[in-house]
mmCIF file of C-alpha atoms in Angstrom:
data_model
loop_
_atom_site.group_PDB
_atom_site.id
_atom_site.type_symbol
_atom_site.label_atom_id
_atom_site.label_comp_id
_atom_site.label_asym_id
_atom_site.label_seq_id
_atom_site.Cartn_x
_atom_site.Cartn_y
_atom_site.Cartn_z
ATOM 1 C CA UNK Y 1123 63.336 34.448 -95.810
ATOM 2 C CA UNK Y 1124 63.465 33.884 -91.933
ATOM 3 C CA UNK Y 1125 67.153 33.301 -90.527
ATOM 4 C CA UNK Y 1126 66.679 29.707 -89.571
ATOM 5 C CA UNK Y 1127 70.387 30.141 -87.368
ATOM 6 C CA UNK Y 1128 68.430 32.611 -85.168
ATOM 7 C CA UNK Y 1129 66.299 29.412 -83.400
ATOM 8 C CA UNK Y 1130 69.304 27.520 -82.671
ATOM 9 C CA UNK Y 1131 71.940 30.348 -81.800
ATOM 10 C CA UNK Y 1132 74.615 28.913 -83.821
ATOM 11 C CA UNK Y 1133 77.159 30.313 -86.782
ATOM 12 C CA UNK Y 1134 75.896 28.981 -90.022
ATOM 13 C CA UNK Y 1135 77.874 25.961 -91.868
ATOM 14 C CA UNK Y 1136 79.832 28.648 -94.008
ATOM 15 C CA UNK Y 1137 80.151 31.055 -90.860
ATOM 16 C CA UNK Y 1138 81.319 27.954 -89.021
ATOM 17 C CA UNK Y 1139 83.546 27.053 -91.953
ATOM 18 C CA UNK Y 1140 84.884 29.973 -92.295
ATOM 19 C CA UNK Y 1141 85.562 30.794 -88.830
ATOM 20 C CA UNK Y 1142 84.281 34.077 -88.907
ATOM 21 C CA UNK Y 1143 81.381 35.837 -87.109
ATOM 22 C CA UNK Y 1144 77.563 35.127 -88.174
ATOM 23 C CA UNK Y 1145 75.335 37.962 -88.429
ATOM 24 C CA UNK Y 1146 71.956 38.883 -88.656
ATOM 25 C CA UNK Y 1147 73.145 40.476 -92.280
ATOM 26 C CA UNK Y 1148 75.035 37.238 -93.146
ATOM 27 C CA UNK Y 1149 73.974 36.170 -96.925
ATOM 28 C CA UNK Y 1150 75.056 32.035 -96.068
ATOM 29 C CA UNK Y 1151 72.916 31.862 -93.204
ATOM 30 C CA UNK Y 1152 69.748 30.851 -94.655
ATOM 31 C CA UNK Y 1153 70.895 28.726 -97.131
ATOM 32 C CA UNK Y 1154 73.599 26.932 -95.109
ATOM 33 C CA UNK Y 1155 72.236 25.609 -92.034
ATOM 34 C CA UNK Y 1156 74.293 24.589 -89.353
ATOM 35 C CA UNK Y 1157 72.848 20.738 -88.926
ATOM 36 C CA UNK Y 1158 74.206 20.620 -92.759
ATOM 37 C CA UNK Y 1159 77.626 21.647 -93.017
ATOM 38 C CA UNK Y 1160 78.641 19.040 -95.803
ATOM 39 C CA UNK Y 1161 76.148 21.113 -98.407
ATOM 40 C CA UNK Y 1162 78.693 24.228 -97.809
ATOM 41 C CA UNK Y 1163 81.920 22.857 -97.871
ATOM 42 C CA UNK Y 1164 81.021 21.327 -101.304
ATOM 43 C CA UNK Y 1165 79.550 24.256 -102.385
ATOM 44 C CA UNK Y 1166 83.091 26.221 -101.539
ATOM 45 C CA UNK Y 1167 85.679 23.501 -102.853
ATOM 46 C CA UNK Y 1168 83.791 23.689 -106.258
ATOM 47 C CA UNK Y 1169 82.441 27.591 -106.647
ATOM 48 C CA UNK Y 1170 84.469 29.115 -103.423
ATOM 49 C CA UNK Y 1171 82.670 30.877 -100.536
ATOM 50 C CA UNK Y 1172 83.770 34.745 -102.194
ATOM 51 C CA UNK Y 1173 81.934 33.985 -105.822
ATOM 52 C CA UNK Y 1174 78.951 32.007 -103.889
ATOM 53 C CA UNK Y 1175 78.845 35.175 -101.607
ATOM 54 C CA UNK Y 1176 79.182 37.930 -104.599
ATOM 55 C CA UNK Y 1177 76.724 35.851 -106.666
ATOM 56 C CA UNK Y 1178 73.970 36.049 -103.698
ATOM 57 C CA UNK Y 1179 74.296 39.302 -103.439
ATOM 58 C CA UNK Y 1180 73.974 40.451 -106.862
ATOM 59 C CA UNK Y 1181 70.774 38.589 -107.157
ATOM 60 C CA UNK Y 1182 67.050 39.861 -105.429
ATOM 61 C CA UNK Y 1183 66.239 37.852 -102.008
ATOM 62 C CA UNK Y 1184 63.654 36.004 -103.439
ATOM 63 C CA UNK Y 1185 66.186 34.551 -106.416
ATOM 64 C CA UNK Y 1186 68.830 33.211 -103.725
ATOM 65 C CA UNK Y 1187 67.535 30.202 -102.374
ATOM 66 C CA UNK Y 1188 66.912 28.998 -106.503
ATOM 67 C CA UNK Y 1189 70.679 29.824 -107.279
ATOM 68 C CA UNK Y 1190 71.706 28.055 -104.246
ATOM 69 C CA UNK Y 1191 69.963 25.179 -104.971
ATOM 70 C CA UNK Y 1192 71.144 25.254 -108.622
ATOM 71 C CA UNK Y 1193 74.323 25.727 -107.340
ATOM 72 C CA UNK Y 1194 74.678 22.571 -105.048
ATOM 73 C CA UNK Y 1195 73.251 21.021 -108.086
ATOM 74 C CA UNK Y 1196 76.031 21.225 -110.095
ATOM 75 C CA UNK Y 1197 78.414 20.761 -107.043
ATOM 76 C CA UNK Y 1198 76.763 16.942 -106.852
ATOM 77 C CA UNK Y 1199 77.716 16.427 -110.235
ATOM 78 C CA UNK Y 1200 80.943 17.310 -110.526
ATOM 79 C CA UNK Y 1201 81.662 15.990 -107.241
ATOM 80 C CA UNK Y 1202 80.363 12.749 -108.825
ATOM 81 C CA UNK Y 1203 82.002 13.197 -112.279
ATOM 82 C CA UNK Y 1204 85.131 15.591 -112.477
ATOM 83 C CA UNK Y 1205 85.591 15.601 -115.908
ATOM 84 C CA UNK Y 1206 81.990 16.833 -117.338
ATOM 85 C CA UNK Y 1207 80.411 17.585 -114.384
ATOM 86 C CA UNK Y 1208 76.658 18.007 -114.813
ATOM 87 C CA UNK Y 1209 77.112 19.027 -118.626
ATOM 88 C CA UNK Y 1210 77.476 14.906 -118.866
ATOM 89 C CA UNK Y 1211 73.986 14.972 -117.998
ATOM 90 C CA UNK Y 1212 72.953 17.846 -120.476
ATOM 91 C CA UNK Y 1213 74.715 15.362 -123.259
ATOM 92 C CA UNK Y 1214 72.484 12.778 -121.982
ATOM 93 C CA UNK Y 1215 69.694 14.400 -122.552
ATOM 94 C CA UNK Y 1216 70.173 15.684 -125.395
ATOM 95 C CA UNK Y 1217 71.235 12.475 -126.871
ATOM 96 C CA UNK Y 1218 68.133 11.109 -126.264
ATOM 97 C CA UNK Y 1219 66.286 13.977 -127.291
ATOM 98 C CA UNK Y 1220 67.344 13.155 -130.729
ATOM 99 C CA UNK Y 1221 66.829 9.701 -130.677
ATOM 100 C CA UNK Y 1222 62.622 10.132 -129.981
ATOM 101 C CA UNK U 1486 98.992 18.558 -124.989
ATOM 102 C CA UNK U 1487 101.847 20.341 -126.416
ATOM 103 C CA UNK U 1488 102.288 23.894 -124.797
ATOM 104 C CA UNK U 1489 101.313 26.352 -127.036
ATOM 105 C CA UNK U 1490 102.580 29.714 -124.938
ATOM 106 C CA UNK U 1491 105.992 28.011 -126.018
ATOM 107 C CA UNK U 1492 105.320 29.565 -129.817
ATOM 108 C CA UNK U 1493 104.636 33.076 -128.702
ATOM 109 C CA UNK U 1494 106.586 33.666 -125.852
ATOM 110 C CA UNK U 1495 103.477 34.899 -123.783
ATOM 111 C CA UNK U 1496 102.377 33.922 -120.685
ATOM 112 C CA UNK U 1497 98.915 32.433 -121.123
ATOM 113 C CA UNK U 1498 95.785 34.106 -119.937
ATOM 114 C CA UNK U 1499 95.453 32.818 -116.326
ATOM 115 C CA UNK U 1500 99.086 33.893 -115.711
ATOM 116 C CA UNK U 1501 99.039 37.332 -117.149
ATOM 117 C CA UNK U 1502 95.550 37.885 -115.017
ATOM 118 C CA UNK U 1503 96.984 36.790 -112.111
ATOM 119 C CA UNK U 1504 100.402 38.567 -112.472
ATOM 120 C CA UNK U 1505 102.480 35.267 -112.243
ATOM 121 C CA UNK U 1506 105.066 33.714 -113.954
ATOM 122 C CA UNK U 1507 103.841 31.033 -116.801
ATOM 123 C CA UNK U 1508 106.085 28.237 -116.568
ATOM 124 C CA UNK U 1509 106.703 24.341 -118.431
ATOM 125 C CA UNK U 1510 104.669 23.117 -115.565
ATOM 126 C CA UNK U 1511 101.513 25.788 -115.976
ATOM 127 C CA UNK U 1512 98.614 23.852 -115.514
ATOM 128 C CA UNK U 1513 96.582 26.509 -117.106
ATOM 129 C CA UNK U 1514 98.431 27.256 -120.454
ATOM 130 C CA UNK U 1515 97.367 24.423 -122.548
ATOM 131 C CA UNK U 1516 93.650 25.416 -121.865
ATOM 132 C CA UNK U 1517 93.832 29.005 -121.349
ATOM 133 C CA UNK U 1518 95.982 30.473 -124.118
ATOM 134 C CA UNK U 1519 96.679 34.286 -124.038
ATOM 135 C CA UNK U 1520 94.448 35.477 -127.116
ATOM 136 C CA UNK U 1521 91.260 34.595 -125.591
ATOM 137 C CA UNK U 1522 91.771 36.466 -121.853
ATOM 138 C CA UNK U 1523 87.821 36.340 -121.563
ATOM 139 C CA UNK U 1524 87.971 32.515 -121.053
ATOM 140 C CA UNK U 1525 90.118 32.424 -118.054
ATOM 141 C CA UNK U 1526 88.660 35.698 -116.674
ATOM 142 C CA UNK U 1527 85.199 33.627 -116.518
ATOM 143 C CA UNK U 1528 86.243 30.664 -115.307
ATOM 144 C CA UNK U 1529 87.838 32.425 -112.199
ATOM 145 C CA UNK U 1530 84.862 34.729 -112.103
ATOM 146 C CA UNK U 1531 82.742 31.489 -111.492
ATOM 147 C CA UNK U 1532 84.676 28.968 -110.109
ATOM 148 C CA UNK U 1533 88.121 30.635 -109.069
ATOM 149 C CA UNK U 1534 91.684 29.597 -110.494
ATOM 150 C CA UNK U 1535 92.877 27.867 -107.070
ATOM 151 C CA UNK U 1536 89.669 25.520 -107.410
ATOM 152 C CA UNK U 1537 90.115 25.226 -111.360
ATOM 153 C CA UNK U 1538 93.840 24.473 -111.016
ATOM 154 C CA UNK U 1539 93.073 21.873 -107.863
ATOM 155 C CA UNK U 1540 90.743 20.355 -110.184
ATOM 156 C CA UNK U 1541 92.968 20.093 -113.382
ATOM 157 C CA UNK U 1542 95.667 18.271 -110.707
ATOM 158 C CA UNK U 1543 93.378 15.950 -109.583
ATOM 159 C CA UNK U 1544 93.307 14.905 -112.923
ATOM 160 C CA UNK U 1545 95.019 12.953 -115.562
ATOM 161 C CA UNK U 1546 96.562 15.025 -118.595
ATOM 162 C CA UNK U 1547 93.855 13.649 -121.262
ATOM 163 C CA UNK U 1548 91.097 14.609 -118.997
ATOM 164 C CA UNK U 1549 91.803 18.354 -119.105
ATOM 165 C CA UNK U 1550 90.694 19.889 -121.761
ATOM 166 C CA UNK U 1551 87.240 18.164 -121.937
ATOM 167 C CA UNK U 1552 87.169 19.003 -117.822
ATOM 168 C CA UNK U 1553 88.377 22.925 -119.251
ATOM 169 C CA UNK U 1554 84.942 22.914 -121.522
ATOM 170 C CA UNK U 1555 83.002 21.649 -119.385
ATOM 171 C CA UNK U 1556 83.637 24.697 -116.603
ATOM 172 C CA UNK U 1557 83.238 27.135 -119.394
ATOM 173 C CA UNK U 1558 79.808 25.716 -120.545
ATOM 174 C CA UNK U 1559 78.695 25.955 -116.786
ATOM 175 C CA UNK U 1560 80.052 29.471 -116.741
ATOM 176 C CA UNK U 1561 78.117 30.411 -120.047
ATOM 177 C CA UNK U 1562 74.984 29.250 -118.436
ATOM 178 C CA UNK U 1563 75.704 30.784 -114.750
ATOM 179 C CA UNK U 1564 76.878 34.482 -116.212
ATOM 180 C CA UNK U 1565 73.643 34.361 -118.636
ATOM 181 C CA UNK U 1566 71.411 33.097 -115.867
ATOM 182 C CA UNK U 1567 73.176 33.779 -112.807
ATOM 183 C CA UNK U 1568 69.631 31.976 -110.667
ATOM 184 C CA UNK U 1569 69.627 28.646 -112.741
ATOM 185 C CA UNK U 1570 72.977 28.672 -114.806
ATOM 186 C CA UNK U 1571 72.789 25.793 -116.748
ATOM 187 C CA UNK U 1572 70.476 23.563 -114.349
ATOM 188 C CA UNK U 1573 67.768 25.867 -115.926
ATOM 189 C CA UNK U 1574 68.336 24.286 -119.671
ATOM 190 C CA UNK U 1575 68.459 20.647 -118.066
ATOM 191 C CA UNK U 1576 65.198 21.255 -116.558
ATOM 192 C CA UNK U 1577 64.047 21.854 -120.032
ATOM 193 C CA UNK U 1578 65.480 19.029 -121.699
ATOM 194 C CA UNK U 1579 64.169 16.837 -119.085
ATOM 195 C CA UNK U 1580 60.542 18.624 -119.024
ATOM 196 C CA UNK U 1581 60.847 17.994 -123.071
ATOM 197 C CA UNK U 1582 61.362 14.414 -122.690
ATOM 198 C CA UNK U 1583 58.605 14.093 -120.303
ATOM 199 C CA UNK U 1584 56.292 15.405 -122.881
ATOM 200 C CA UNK U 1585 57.678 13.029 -126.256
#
């Protein structure tokens, strides 16, 4: 994937966060925009920028953008609902999975 | 919850992994308890203690354990599909219910 931070010349939103220098190597930057920092600093109060970071870069390139969205996914949710988080919704559905 | 390090005398798993003392007040003993280490050690592995512990402050006693589960179904999901985690099985449920 293209670094979208090289256009624009600024840090990425976790770069930015973080305070820290963004590189061409850096594994936020093309997930974490700069126009978007909100999308980060959830991400980080729920998973934490160091397990977000180690779980990118365990995974192939083509893999991160998926776990990143997955990721902010289950951010919204337990942002939203604190106790169950998005495995409310997996209850959900499987409640009415059993009812059809 | 009643404490249950307080019958053993151990500190509970988050405290012995993180080399601190387990006191009255441990946020993490009624959940983590010191026979099952592998609980705690994927919970931080995913989330981090400092974001699971801000979490379990933010709220209310009887909240806890079911917020505790929760996590660790997330973290069964993310450590068996570390792309998807478990936003993979409610695309599933939700493409099954499309189709009934």
């Amino acid at each position: 994937m293209e670094r979208k931070m090289s256009s624009s010349n600024s840090p990425c939103a976790a770069c930015k966060f973080l305070r820290r220098k963004c590189t061409q190597e850096c594994v936020f930057a093309p997930y974490f925009p700069p126009d978007n920092p909100q999308k980060f600093t959830n991400v980080h109060k729920v998973f934490s920028a160091s397990n977000v970071a180690k779980l990118l870069n365990e995974l192939n390139a083509s893999h991160r953008e998926d776990a990143v969205n997955s990721l902010a996914y289950e951010v919204e949710y337990r942002l939203r609902d604190p106790v169950y988080g998005c495995v409310g919704l997996i209850s959900i559905l499987q409640h009415k999975l059993k009812q059809v």
